Structure formats: C-alpha cells, structure tokens
Amino acid sequence: MSGESRRRGRAEKSSRSKKQRVIRSAEEEIESKLGFDLFSEGDKRLGWLLTFAPSSLEDQDTGKVYSCIDLYFVTQDGSSFKSKYKFRPYFYAATKDKMETDVEAYLRRRYEGRIADIEILQKEDLDLKNHLSGLRKTYLKLSFDTVQELMNVKSELVHVVENNWAKSDAAEAYDSILFGKREQKPQDFLECIIDLREYDVPYHVRFAIDHDLRCGQWYDVSVSSTGVTLEKRKDLLQRAEVHICAFDIETTKLPLKFPDAEYDMIMMISYMVDGNGYLIINRECVGEDIENLEYTPKPEFEGFFKVTNVKNELELLKLWFSHMREVKPGIYVTYNGDFFDWPFIETRAAYHGFKMSDEVGFQCDKNQGECRSKFACHLDCFAWVKRDSYLPQGSHGLKAVTKAKLGYDPLEVNPEDMVRFAMEKPQMMASYSVSDAVATYYLYMTYVHPFIFSLATIIPMSPDEVLRKGSGTLCEMLLMVQAYKANVVCPNKHQSDPEKFYSNRLLESETYIGGHVECLESGVFRSDLPTSFRLDPSAYDQLINNLDRDLQYAIQVEGKMELESVSNYSDVKNAIMEKLIRLRDEPVREEGPLIYHLDVAAMYPNIILTNRLQPSSIVTDEVCTACDFNRPGKTCLRKLEWVWRGEVFMAKKSDYYHLKKQIESEFVDSGNVRSSKSFLELPKLEQQAKLKDRLKKYCQKAYKRVLDKPVTEVREAGICMRENSFYIDTVRSFRDRRYEYKGLNKVWKGKLTEAKSSGNSIKIQEAQDMVVLYDSLQLAHKCILNSFYGYVMRKGARWYSMEMAGVVTYTGAKIIQNARLLIEKIGKPLELDTDGIWCALPGSFPENFTFKTRDSKKLTISYPCVMLNVDVARNNTNDQYQTLIDPVKKTYKTHSECSIEFEVDGPYKAMILPASKEEGILIKKRYAVFNDDGTLAELKGFEIKRRGELKLIKVFQVFVSIVWLLFFAGHLLLNKVYTSVIDPNLVI
DNA sequence: TTTTGAGACTGG
DNA sequence: CGAACCAGTCTCAAAA
C-alpha cells in the first residue's frame, strides 16, 4: 500500500482515529527526520538494537489499535531504522482448584472484546506445596490487544481478588478445597479467582523477556505480511558504531544563585560527535568571536573544536537542533543533563517558541527527573557515577570524576566568575566549556558505554533504564529472565505486614543482624618497628600437626592439582614447619610485624551459592511435611541460624486495638471544614500512619518512651536443598561474569608489565587503558552482584526473604569471627569488617611458598591464607548440595560445595588505626595503610575524602609525616602521641 | 548541661 | 511510582 492511499484510507475513520493519526504521523515525522524511518518492506536487514519502547499501531483495514514495541536499530554503515513488533500483553490468573475452564468461559463472556485470548497453562509455582514432586499450578493466561485493556481488566480483577482473600481465609483458598461442579452464578465464578500474577511487569520488559531480545545485540530483521521476524546474530560481537553526541551548556546566572532557565540564557554549547568537537557561541554573552580551538588534555583524549559564532541564543538553539538532525545521534551523553542541560534547553527553546520534542525528539519529565526520547538514548554519566563508579559521594562532580577516572586535571572556573569571564576572557571560557564536553565524552566512551551496553545484553530493558534503575531492580530483571526460562511464575511484589506483633506488642520495625565489625587495636603498626607478640604455643602446635592436611588442601583444592605431581612437597613443608616450631618455642617476642589483609572474595554471593540460598528455599515444617521428599533421615533440609532484631512499641496489643477502635470512629478535617472525612475513608497507608502517630503519643504519655530497647533473637531457618535453582543460577552466572572481567584485568596487568619492560609507550598506554577499563567493569559488577543479597530485603521485592538475608550475614559473621579466633592466637588482629581482617603476624611467620610439579608447573601459596581457608572449608562446606539430574524421574545428585575462600594482600609497610578522643574507645571502619614505597594503599572512612582532592593530599602528608615521626619515637610513646595528635577530621 | 535522634556519609 | 542491605562515625539540633 502506498503512503498516499494509506493516508486516504485512514482519513475515513472516526475523528478519534484521525487525531491519533495526526499524533502518529508527527512522531513518525520527527523520527524520520532523526534517522529512524520505519522498515516496512524490502530485503532482510542487519541491525544492532539500540533501544526499544512501548508503542501502538493501527490496523490499516480495521482501524483497530494494537500495542506493539518499537525497535530502533543501527546498521553496519551507521544508518538506522525502526521496526514495529506486534505483541500481546498478558498476565496470569489463578483460580480455585478445577475451576479453570469455568472461570475462563466466564471471563471470556464478561470481557468480550476486551480480552483477546485466554490460555490455560501450567507453571512452576514455588509457593505451591509439594511442587518438587512435579506438581504445577494451573494459570489462566489473559492476553490483550492493548496495554490499556490489560490495565482496565487488571484493576477490576485486583479488587475482586482482594475481596476474595478478605472473605475466605487465605490458607483455605490456597489449599484448594475440593469443589463440586454445580451450577454457578456469575458472581461465584468471580469468587473463584484467587490470585493474579505478573500483571505489573512493564510491557516492554515482558516483550524483551518473552522474545529473548536485548539491546546491544545484532539481529537479522525481516518484514512480511505476517509481521516482523527477528533472528539473533550470535556470531556478531562487536558493538555497532552508533553516532554519539556528548554535549554541555554554559549559561548565565545571577551572583550566588543557580542558573534559572526562566531568565538566564545559554552562553555556549559545546559538544562532541563521534570524536569531533563543536562549539556554538552566543555573542550576546561572549565578548568576541571565538576561533576554532583545541583542547587535548591527554594524547588519547583528542579534542578539536569547530567554532561557530552566532548572534543570539535563538540562533544558537536553531543551529544546534539542525546540526543534531544532520548527524542524527543515537546516543546523547551529558553530565547531569537529566536535571540541568536538557531541561534548561527545553525551557529556553520554549521561550523562543520552539518545542524541543519537535526539534530533536527529547522531552523532560520533571517528576521523574529524566530526559528521554523514544528512539535515541540519553545516557547521563552522572547516573553511572552515582551507582557504578564506587567513588565517594564527595567525588561525584565532573571535575573529581575526570581526575579519578580519566587521570588528568580538568580546567576549573569558579561559577561566580563565568558570566564575567565570558565577556572579559572569552577565549578562556570557550576552552573551559569545551573541556567539560571532552571530559563527558571520554568518560562515556571509556567507562559508561562499555558497561551499559554490556549489561544491556543481559538485562531486558532499554539502555536508559539499565543506566538509571536501582541495582536491586537490575537484579530483579535478571531473576525474572531466569524464572521465565525455567517456567517459574513470578511472585507478586512483597508488602510488609503493617500489623505485626511481638510478645504482645506492636512491631515498629524488624530486621536482621548484618555484618560483624570489630576494632581490636589502635595506633601505628610499622613493618620495621618491632611489635610485641604474645603467641599461643598450643595454636602453633595445632598448625604444625595440621600442616600436611593444610598443604594438601592447598594443592588439591585451591591449586586443583594432584598431590603426587608435586616434586618439592617436603622442602616446602619443612620450611614452614621450621618457622612454626621457632614461633611455638618462643611465643613471647618482639618482632617487626607482617601487616596483612585477608578477605573473603565476594563473600555474600559465595555464601549464597555454597548454601544454595534462595528466597523460595526457605521452608517451614509445614512446607516440608507436604513434600514427597520428606522422609526420615532426609538430607535435603539444611538448617542455618540467623539473628532477628525487632523494635516494639511500649504499649500493649490491647492498648493498640483500643486506640485503633477510637481513631476509626473519628473524623479528620482535610483542610477545609466542609469535607471532613471519616477516618476509614482515608487511604490505607495514611490510616496506618495516623494510627502509629497516635500510638507514639500514647506511649510517650504512658511510658515516657515510644519504643522499647531493640530485642534480638537467634532463629533457625530451614533451607531446602532441592528447590528449583533459578535464583542461584542467576547469581552464579553474574558472579562468573564478574570473574571474567577480573581475569581480563589480570591478563592486561600482565601485558602492562610486559609492555613496560619492552618500553613501547603505545602498548603501555593501551594496556594501562585496558587494566583501568576491566577494573571498572569488575567494580561496577560488584555493586550489582552484592545486590542479589540486599535485594531479598528490598521494599517491594518479588523474591523477598528476611531469613535468607539473615542467614547470609550470620554465616559471614561466623566466618570472620573464626578467622579472628585463629589469628588472635598466632598473631594480632587489628581490625575486622564483615568479610576481611587486618592483622599483624610475627615477622618470621611463614608467608609465600612455591610448589613445583614434575611437569614444571608452579603453584604459589600464601600460608596464612591457606591456614584460614582450611578452617573455612571445614566449617562451611555444604555436604547437602543437591542438583537435579533427571527432571522426569526427579532424581538428584548430592555433592559437597564451598566456594567461600580467603584472598590475601600484603604485607604492607604500615597501618594506622585512629583512636577516639575518649580514652579506651576504638574506632571501626577507619584506617590508613601504606605500601612499601611509602604510597598510600588504603584510606578508609575519613570524611576528608569528600572535601576535595587538594585537602586529601594535605592529610596524606600529615599521615606520612606522622609515620616518619613515629619511626624516631619510642614504641611506648606511639599510641599516646597518635591518640592525641591524629584526628584526621581535626587536622584540616 | 547532657542525652537523644536525625541526617549525611562511609565501609563492606 | 519505585525502592539492594546493615554497621558505624560524626555533626548538629532539639529535648530533657
């Protein structure tokens, strides 16, 4: 059908669809202007999926509207196209047992023309009793033509289900009482709907999951009369060369105020497109014409800028908009553009009578604090810095980030001087403006782009969302993907019970005990300054006795080698033995300490994986009783402890109910006198808040305090070792993904050393860049990996479990405390925090040894590390780990699992632990550590971090000088001097 | 005057 | 609508 006849065809439709057509064509027009023509006919195309968004399309013949997904592709030659994929949104409904077909028929009648289809299918429901025996839950899959229709039906049914739950006891509804097939009234069929699932999965996410579609991947796209076909090209791994535009504006502002787009102006806009710089100068604000300029802070960060001088802001905006339409960027990059640059431009454009969305397709959402378009990405580097960079809060400005991540000092101008400088020192301001664009562009290219598009290939969301969503949401998306693949139906979002009681009193809050932190020493420890040790000879005896066992563990488990293949076993053993014997025989000694840091790599994820911990694995006796595998002597139930902590109101339960009755009969004035409402008419959440307020006041009056002191309680959680493994599978694959980056980081570190010895400066630079890149990728993945633990306690998590979070942290706390117990006897623990322990071992303690094999391989071990790992393995190996071997026969294989392992770094030259101003109080989470060459290895906890780099250097110097000072001072003096002199926060 | 609580920020 | 977690330090202000 030609465009002409299509237009005519549509024009005959009702006025409503006419309006829609106008909107549609406006969208199509702007998308076409910016490079995304609809691919509606012709040969198969190869495209790299840039982004996707929910949309709708109109049937050309019937005029009916359908929801669809708009897919935006970039081709190999840098051009782009768009494709519309029709997809029915759906959700699931569960009914009372055996009522599925009746309810289906009823719903079809009731929602005729609104529900497109209903399918009855079986899903793995991990809440279903005895589901491991192969029992599945039947769900009705209700599909719709549009998202709107889904929402309408959903909101009706949500109420129906709520009422049904309120009516019948929850347990009763679930335990599915047998139901006779008698004649039912329509009302009764509604009563049979007992649950809805997955109704709040965003439409585009649903699509990406179901069609296994991800951004950042290549697809063969073809269109036919039946629709669009996509085929993933797994052979193509390189990212497409999408046009990327990083931009930054400078604006006028009033003294000591933030720029206000209502009356301030854009002075200049600088931007880089695919490495080429541009600068548009608004001569209203800038003193003279600016010539083309270069700002290249580092050889690898080139910035050549073509400058255009225009007479005013209007011309500036026009030129920029038209240039954007010319280069058609697929990705716009800013630094805080969500909050500043985009909204400012939008407002200024509106002031001049333009709509920014008509010009470049971007629109700001002030509520969300986002600026987005449907077809192109806006990737705000600030979002990456906040969530993924691991930089401290105080280093989130572009200047600090540039220094930390790009490794050069950017130009800086005091904001108060900018407007004046634009007139008086225009050249300087031009350079400054350009420098921000350069920093933003290269920050994006080196870090944000690889990270976001690497994640986008596994997370079923657009790059904009992958960048901006919280780490827990990303975890949840990965879990939903895995659940879908395993045919597991997702639970609904968790809601906390607002009326929970503990020992007859209302719970204000409840949680679990987290990581374990201790500080055991304060003062200065220097490797060349003798420290007194009082060792425990019996502990050394034990090390000696266990030496064979420990070394064999190191060879077989850590090194994954055959004991027989080692040729120098006894040499190593004797060397260690000798040292241990000397320490045992002279346990009180004065020696330069070995300052070590021993920490468990990815502790929480590995605790999860070792113990097969998943929210749905947490089982009660009731669950086990219903399970077919529940036999005497079963090994599939693993019991682990955790510590619960709750805070309760002082008032008794009866007082609470009394107050509740009272308040429920009251009226609340909602501002104006006329419309005073009954308390019960208020939203549930508000009711709860008001009631809690009342309770607080009552407690204050009656008990002189609101809350009792927190109660803790050791609890036991049962963990099913056979539960469907989709959760741990997700965690494992993400952990391994991070290990890959860690491995690559190591590889490039090797290449860097190689390059350095060869002296090839280009290769050194390349290797340096790769080391930094992989370290950054590794770090960013760490944040999301750890969120798989935190996620289970997230508000609104689909897979929620306080027990699981508690078990994770309690298991971790035991590990680190056991490590301390051992180190206490053989050396001196200094500080421990959650997964790591800083300690001083006697200088003559055995350290690193290398096993040689007969086929001339080498295995270097760290004895202190091995010693701890044997302990960890003995205490934490899970011998009950079960894996499903035959899904049909339901047979499992049991094996032992322990991936919890200590890693070691050190020894270091010195460690400084500050003391409190009050005597005898040690301070946790704060210390400084120095390398042998005198450089700072770690500086933790001091807030000077946020007061800017310059001051950090000052503090650093203070530390260095104090270490020097103490070198000359006597040991006895040390702690005194230190205690009184160093309070790093006072230093400044 | 001391104690308590909220917040901002960091460690892991 | 959308939201990782808890542990700990320090500052500042309000309450006792």
Short mmCIF file of N, CA and C in Angstrom, two decimals, chain A residues 878-985:
data_model
loop_
_atom_site.label_atom_id
_atom_site.label_comp_id
_atom_site.label_asym_id
_atom_site.label_seq_id
_atom_site.Cartn_x
_atom_site.Cartn_y
_atom_site.Cartn_z
N ASN A 878 29.17 -27.31 52.40
CA ASN A 878 27.80 -27.81 52.39
C ASN A 878 27.78 -29.19 51.73
N ASP A 879 27.64 -30.21 52.55
CA ASP A 879 27.65 -31.58 52.01
C ASP A 879 26.28 -32.02 51.53
N GLN A 880 25.32 -31.10 51.62
CA GLN A 880 23.95 -31.49 51.27
C GLN A 880 23.51 -30.93 49.92
N TYR A 881 24.44 -30.26 49.23
CA TYR A 881 24.07 -29.56 47.99
C TYR A 881 23.52 -30.56 46.97
N GLN A 882 22.31 -30.29 46.51
CA GLN A 882 21.68 -31.22 45.57
C GLN A 882 21.41 -30.57 44.23
N THR A 883 21.62 -31.34 43.20
CA THR A 883 21.38 -30.85 41.84
C THR A 883 20.45 -31.82 41.13
N LEU A 884 19.48 -31.25 40.46
CA LEU A 884 18.52 -32.07 39.73
C LEU A 884 19.21 -32.70 38.52
N ILE A 885 19.18 -34.03 38.46
CA ILE A 885 19.84 -34.73 37.36
C ILE A 885 18.82 -35.11 36.30
N ASP A 886 17.72 -35.67 36.77
CA ASP A 886 16.70 -36.13 35.82
C ASP A 886 15.37 -35.46 36.16
N PRO A 887 14.99 -34.47 35.38
CA PRO A 887 13.78 -33.72 35.70
C PRO A 887 12.53 -34.58 35.62
N VAL A 888 12.58 -35.66 34.88
CA VAL A 888 11.39 -36.50 34.74
C VAL A 888 11.26 -37.43 35.95
N LYS A 889 12.36 -38.13 36.25
CA LYS A 889 12.32 -39.05 37.38
C LYS A 889 12.53 -38.35 38.72
N LYS A 890 12.86 -37.07 38.66
CA LYS A 890 13.10 -36.29 39.88
C LYS A 890 14.25 -36.87 40.70
N THR A 891 15.33 -37.17 40.03
CA THR A 891 16.48 -37.65 40.79
C THR A 891 17.51 -36.54 40.94
N TYR A 892 18.16 -36.56 42.09
CA TYR A 892 19.12 -35.52 42.42
C TYR A 892 20.48 -36.13 42.71
N LYS A 893 21.52 -35.32 42.44
CA LYS A 893 22.87 -35.74 42.81
C LYS A 893 23.32 -34.86 43.97
N THR A 894 23.91 -35.49 44.98
CA THR A 894 24.37 -34.71 46.13
C THR A 894 25.88 -34.53 46.04
N HIS A 895 26.33 -33.33 46.30
CA HIS A 895 27.78 -33.14 46.37
C HIS A 895 28.14 -32.11 47.43
N SER A 896 29.44 -31.99 47.71
CA SER A 896 29.89 -31.01 48.69
C SER A 896 30.28 -29.73 47.97
N GLU A 897 29.92 -28.61 48.56
CA GLU A 897 30.16 -27.34 47.89
C GLU A 897 30.72 -26.34 48.90
N CYS A 898 31.76 -25.64 48.50
CA CYS A 898 32.23 -24.50 49.29
C CYS A 898 33.06 -23.59 48.39
N SER A 899 32.49 -22.48 48.01
CA SER A 899 33.25 -21.55 47.18
C SER A 899 33.63 -20.31 47.98
N ILE A 900 33.58 -20.45 49.30
CA ILE A 900 33.97 -19.33 50.17
C ILE A 900 35.46 -19.44 50.44
N GLU A 901 36.23 -18.46 49.96
CA GLU A 901 37.68 -18.55 50.10
C GLU A 901 38.31 -17.20 50.44
N PHE A 902 39.28 -17.27 51.32
CA PHE A 902 40.03 -16.05 51.64
C PHE A 902 41.03 -15.74 50.53
N GLU A 903 41.24 -14.43 50.34
CA GLU A 903 42.32 -13.96 49.48
C GLU A 903 43.23 -13.12 50.37
N VAL A 904 44.45 -12.95 49.91
CA VAL A 904 45.38 -12.22 50.76
C VAL A 904 45.97 -11.04 50.00
N ASP A 905 46.09 -9.89 50.67
CA ASP A 905 47.03 -8.92 50.13
C ASP A 905 47.92 -8.39 51.23
N GLY A 906 49.11 -8.06 50.81
CA GLY A 906 50.12 -7.64 51.75
C GLY A 906 51.38 -8.46 51.57
N PRO A 907 52.34 -8.34 52.41
CA PRO A 907 52.32 -7.46 53.57
C PRO A 907 52.53 -5.99 53.20
N TYR A 908 52.04 -5.14 54.05
CA TYR A 908 52.16 -3.71 53.84
C TYR A 908 53.21 -3.12 54.76
N LYS A 909 53.56 -1.90 54.45
CA LYS A 909 54.59 -1.25 55.26
C LYS A 909 54.03 -0.79 56.60
N ALA A 910 52.86 -0.19 56.58
CA ALA A 910 52.35 0.36 57.84
C ALA A 910 50.83 0.46 57.83
N MET A 911 50.27 0.40 59.01
CA MET A 911 48.84 0.60 59.15
C MET A 911 48.60 1.51 60.35
N ILE A 912 47.71 2.46 60.15
CA ILE A 912 47.39 3.39 61.23
C ILE A 912 45.92 3.30 61.56
N LEU A 913 45.63 3.05 62.83
CA LEU A 913 44.24 2.99 63.27
C LEU A 913 44.02 4.09 64.29
N PRO A 914 43.12 5.01 64.01
CA PRO A 914 42.94 6.14 64.91
C PRO A 914 42.24 5.71 66.19
N ALA A 915 42.45 6.51 67.24
CA ALA A 915 41.74 6.26 68.49
C ALA A 915 40.73 7.38 68.68
N SER A 916 39.76 7.09 69.52
CA SER A 916 38.74 8.09 69.79
C SER A 916 39.30 9.15 70.73
N LYS A 917 38.59 10.27 70.81
CA LYS A 917 39.00 11.30 71.74
C LYS A 917 38.82 10.80 73.18
N GLU A 918 37.78 10.00 73.37
CA GLU A 918 37.60 9.39 74.68
C GLU A 918 38.59 8.24 74.81
N GLU A 919 39.08 8.06 76.01
CA GLU A 919 40.10 7.05 76.19
C GLU A 919 39.50 5.65 76.09
N GLY A 920 40.24 4.76 75.50
CA GLY A 920 39.86 3.36 75.50
C GLY A 920 38.79 2.99 74.50
N ILE A 921 38.36 3.93 73.71
CA ILE A 921 37.34 3.59 72.72
C ILE A 921 37.97 3.48 71.34
N LEU A 922 37.79 2.33 70.74
CA LEU A 922 38.41 2.08 69.45
C LEU A 922 37.43 2.45 68.34
N ILE A 923 37.99 2.80 67.21
CA ILE A 923 37.15 3.27 66.13
C ILE A 923 37.18 2.33 64.94
N LYS A 924 35.98 1.93 64.55
CA LYS A 924 35.85 0.96 63.46
C LYS A 924 35.78 1.67 62.11
N LYS A 925 36.03 0.92 61.09
CA LYS A 925 35.86 1.37 59.71
C LYS A 925 36.71 2.59 59.34
N ARG A 926 37.78 2.83 60.09
CA ARG A 926 38.63 3.96 59.73
C ARG A 926 40.09 3.55 59.89
N TYR A 927 40.83 3.69 58.83
CA TYR A 927 42.24 3.37 58.93
C TYR A 927 42.98 3.84 57.68
N ALA A 928 44.31 3.86 57.80
CA ALA A 928 45.13 4.16 56.63
C ALA A 928 46.20 3.10 56.53
N VAL A 929 46.51 2.71 55.30
CA VAL A 929 47.52 1.67 55.08
C VAL A 929 48.52 2.17 54.05
N PHE A 930 49.79 1.89 54.29
CA PHE A 930 50.85 2.35 53.38
C PHE A 930 51.58 1.19 52.72
N ASN A 931 51.94 1.41 51.48
CA ASN A 931 52.76 0.44 50.75
C ASN A 931 54.22 0.58 51.14
N ASP A 932 55.01 -0.39 50.68
CA ASP A 932 56.43 -0.36 50.99
C ASP A 932 57.12 0.89 50.45
N ASP A 933 56.67 1.37 49.30
CA ASP A 933 57.31 2.55 48.73
C ASP A 933 56.79 3.86 49.36
N GLY A 934 56.00 3.71 50.41
CA GLY A 934 55.54 4.90 51.12
C GLY A 934 54.24 5.48 50.59
N THR A 935 53.73 4.92 49.49
CA THR A 935 52.47 5.45 48.96
C THR A 935 51.30 4.92 49.78
N LEU A 936 50.22 5.66 49.68
CA LEU A 936 49.02 5.30 50.43
C LEU A 936 48.31 4.14 49.73
N ALA A 937 48.12 3.04 50.44
CA ALA A 937 47.43 1.89 49.83
C ALA A 937 45.93 1.98 50.05
N GLU A 938 45.54 2.34 51.25
CA GLU A 938 44.11 2.46 51.56
C GLU A 938 43.92 3.62 52.52
N LEU A 939 42.85 4.33 52.33
CA LEU A 939 42.46 5.34 53.30
C LEU A 939 40.96 5.19 53.45
N LYS A 940 40.53 4.67 54.56
CA LYS A 940 39.12 4.33 54.68
C LYS A 940 38.43 5.15 55.75
N GLY A 941 37.25 5.57 55.42
CA GLY A 941 36.35 6.11 56.41
C GLY A 941 36.44 7.59 56.70
N PHE A 942 37.59 8.18 56.46
CA PHE A 942 37.72 9.60 56.80
C PHE A 942 36.94 10.46 55.83
N GLU A 943 36.20 11.39 56.40
CA GLU A 943 35.34 12.16 55.52
C GLU A 943 36.08 13.20 54.71
N ILE A 944 37.35 13.37 55.00
CA ILE A 944 38.14 14.29 54.18
C ILE A 944 38.07 13.91 52.72
N LYS A 945 37.74 12.66 52.48
CA LYS A 945 37.62 12.21 51.11
C LYS A 945 36.72 13.15 50.31
N ARG A 946 35.69 13.62 50.98
CA ARG A 946 34.71 14.39 50.24
C ARG A 946 35.05 15.87 50.17
N ARG A 947 36.08 16.26 50.88
CA ARG A 947 36.37 17.68 50.87
C ARG A 947 37.36 18.05 49.78
N GLY A 948 37.50 17.16 48.85
CA GLY A 948 38.30 17.52 47.69
C GLY A 948 39.70 16.98 47.74
N GLU A 949 40.20 16.74 46.59
CA GLU A 949 41.48 16.10 46.39
C GLU A 949 42.62 16.87 47.05
N LEU A 950 42.58 18.19 46.93
CA LEU A 950 43.67 19.00 47.45
C LEU A 950 43.92 18.74 48.92
N LYS A 951 42.83 18.71 49.66
CA LYS A 951 42.96 18.52 51.09
C LYS A 951 43.41 17.11 51.41
N LEU A 952 43.00 16.20 50.56
CA LEU A 952 43.41 14.83 50.75
C LEU A 952 44.92 14.75 50.76
N ILE A 953 45.52 15.47 49.85
CA ILE A 953 46.98 15.46 49.76
C ILE A 953 47.57 15.99 51.06
N LYS A 954 46.96 17.02 51.59
CA LYS A 954 47.43 17.57 52.87
C LYS A 954 47.39 16.51 53.95
N VAL A 955 46.27 15.85 54.04
CA VAL A 955 46.11 14.84 55.08
C VAL A 955 47.10 13.71 54.87
N PHE A 956 47.25 13.37 53.62
CA PHE A 956 48.20 12.34 53.27
C PHE A 956 49.58 12.72 53.80
N GLN A 957 49.93 13.98 53.59
CA GLN A 957 51.25 14.42 54.05
C GLN A 957 51.35 14.37 55.57
N VAL A 958 50.25 14.72 56.20
CA VAL A 958 50.24 14.65 57.66
C VAL A 958 50.48 13.22 58.12
N PHE A 959 49.79 12.31 57.46
CA PHE A 959 49.96 10.90 57.81
C PHE A 959 51.41 10.46 57.62
N VAL A 960 51.93 10.81 56.46
CA VAL A 960 53.30 10.42 56.16
C VAL A 960 54.24 10.99 57.20
N SER A 961 54.05 12.24 57.54
CA SER A 961 54.98 12.84 58.49
C SER A 961 54.84 12.21 59.87
N ILE A 962 53.63 11.83 60.19
CA ILE A 962 53.44 11.20 61.49
C ILE A 962 54.09 9.82 61.52
N VAL A 963 53.96 9.11 60.41
CA VAL A 963 54.62 7.82 60.34
C VAL A 963 56.12 8.01 60.51
N TRP A 964 56.63 9.04 59.85
CA TRP A 964 58.05 9.36 59.99
C TRP A 964 58.41 9.66 61.43
N LEU A 965 57.61 10.51 62.00
CA LEU A 965 57.84 10.92 63.37
C LEU A 965 57.92 9.72 64.29
N LEU A 966 56.97 8.82 64.05
CA LEU A 966 56.90 7.67 64.95
C LEU A 966 58.05 6.72 64.74
N PHE A 967 58.64 6.83 63.58
CA PHE A 967 59.80 5.99 63.32
C PHE A 967 60.90 6.33 64.32
N PHE A 968 60.99 7.59 64.67
CA PHE A 968 62.03 8.01 65.60
C PHE A 968 61.56 7.92 67.04
N ALA A 969 60.30 7.98 67.21
CA ALA A 969 59.78 7.96 68.58
C ALA A 969 59.83 6.55 69.15
N GLY A 970 59.83 6.46 70.42
CA GLY A 970 59.81 5.14 71.06
C GLY A 970 58.46 4.50 70.93
N HIS A 971 58.43 3.20 71.04
CA HIS A 971 57.19 2.48 70.84
C HIS A 971 56.15 2.82 71.90
N LEU A 972 56.61 2.96 73.11
CA LEU A 972 55.68 3.25 74.20
C LEU A 972 54.92 4.55 73.97
N LEU A 973 55.63 5.45 73.36
CA LEU A 973 55.08 6.77 73.11
C LEU A 973 53.97 6.74 72.07
N LEU A 974 54.09 5.72 71.20
CA LEU A 974 53.29 5.71 69.97
C LEU A 974 51.82 6.04 70.16
N ASN A 975 51.17 5.18 70.89
CA ASN A 975 49.73 5.32 70.95
C ASN A 975 49.32 6.63 71.60
N LYS A 976 50.06 7.05 72.55
CA LYS A 976 49.77 8.34 73.20
C LYS A 976 49.82 9.46 72.19
N VAL A 977 50.94 9.54 71.51
CA VAL A 977 51.13 10.60 70.52
C VAL A 977 50.02 10.53 69.50
N TYR A 978 49.81 9.34 69.04
CA TYR A 978 48.84 9.19 67.98
C TYR A 978 47.45 9.59 68.43
N THR A 979 47.09 9.07 69.59
CA THR A 979 45.76 9.34 70.09
C THR A 979 45.50 10.83 70.20
N SER A 980 46.50 11.53 70.65
CA SER A 980 46.23 12.95 70.85
C SER A 980 46.43 13.76 69.58
N VAL A 981 47.30 13.30 68.73
CA VAL A 981 47.62 14.11 67.55
C VAL A 981 46.67 13.88 66.39
N ILE A 982 46.39 12.62 66.11
CA ILE A 982 45.66 12.38 64.88
C ILE A 982 44.17 12.27 65.09
N ASP A 983 43.50 13.29 64.72
CA ASP A 983 42.10 13.13 64.41
C ASP A 983 42.00 13.74 63.03
N PRO A 984 42.01 12.90 62.03
CA PRO A 984 42.14 13.41 60.67
C PRO A 984 41.11 14.48 60.34
N ASN A 985 39.99 14.46 61.04
CA ASN A 985 38.99 15.47 60.74
C ASN A 985 39.32 16.80 61.38
#
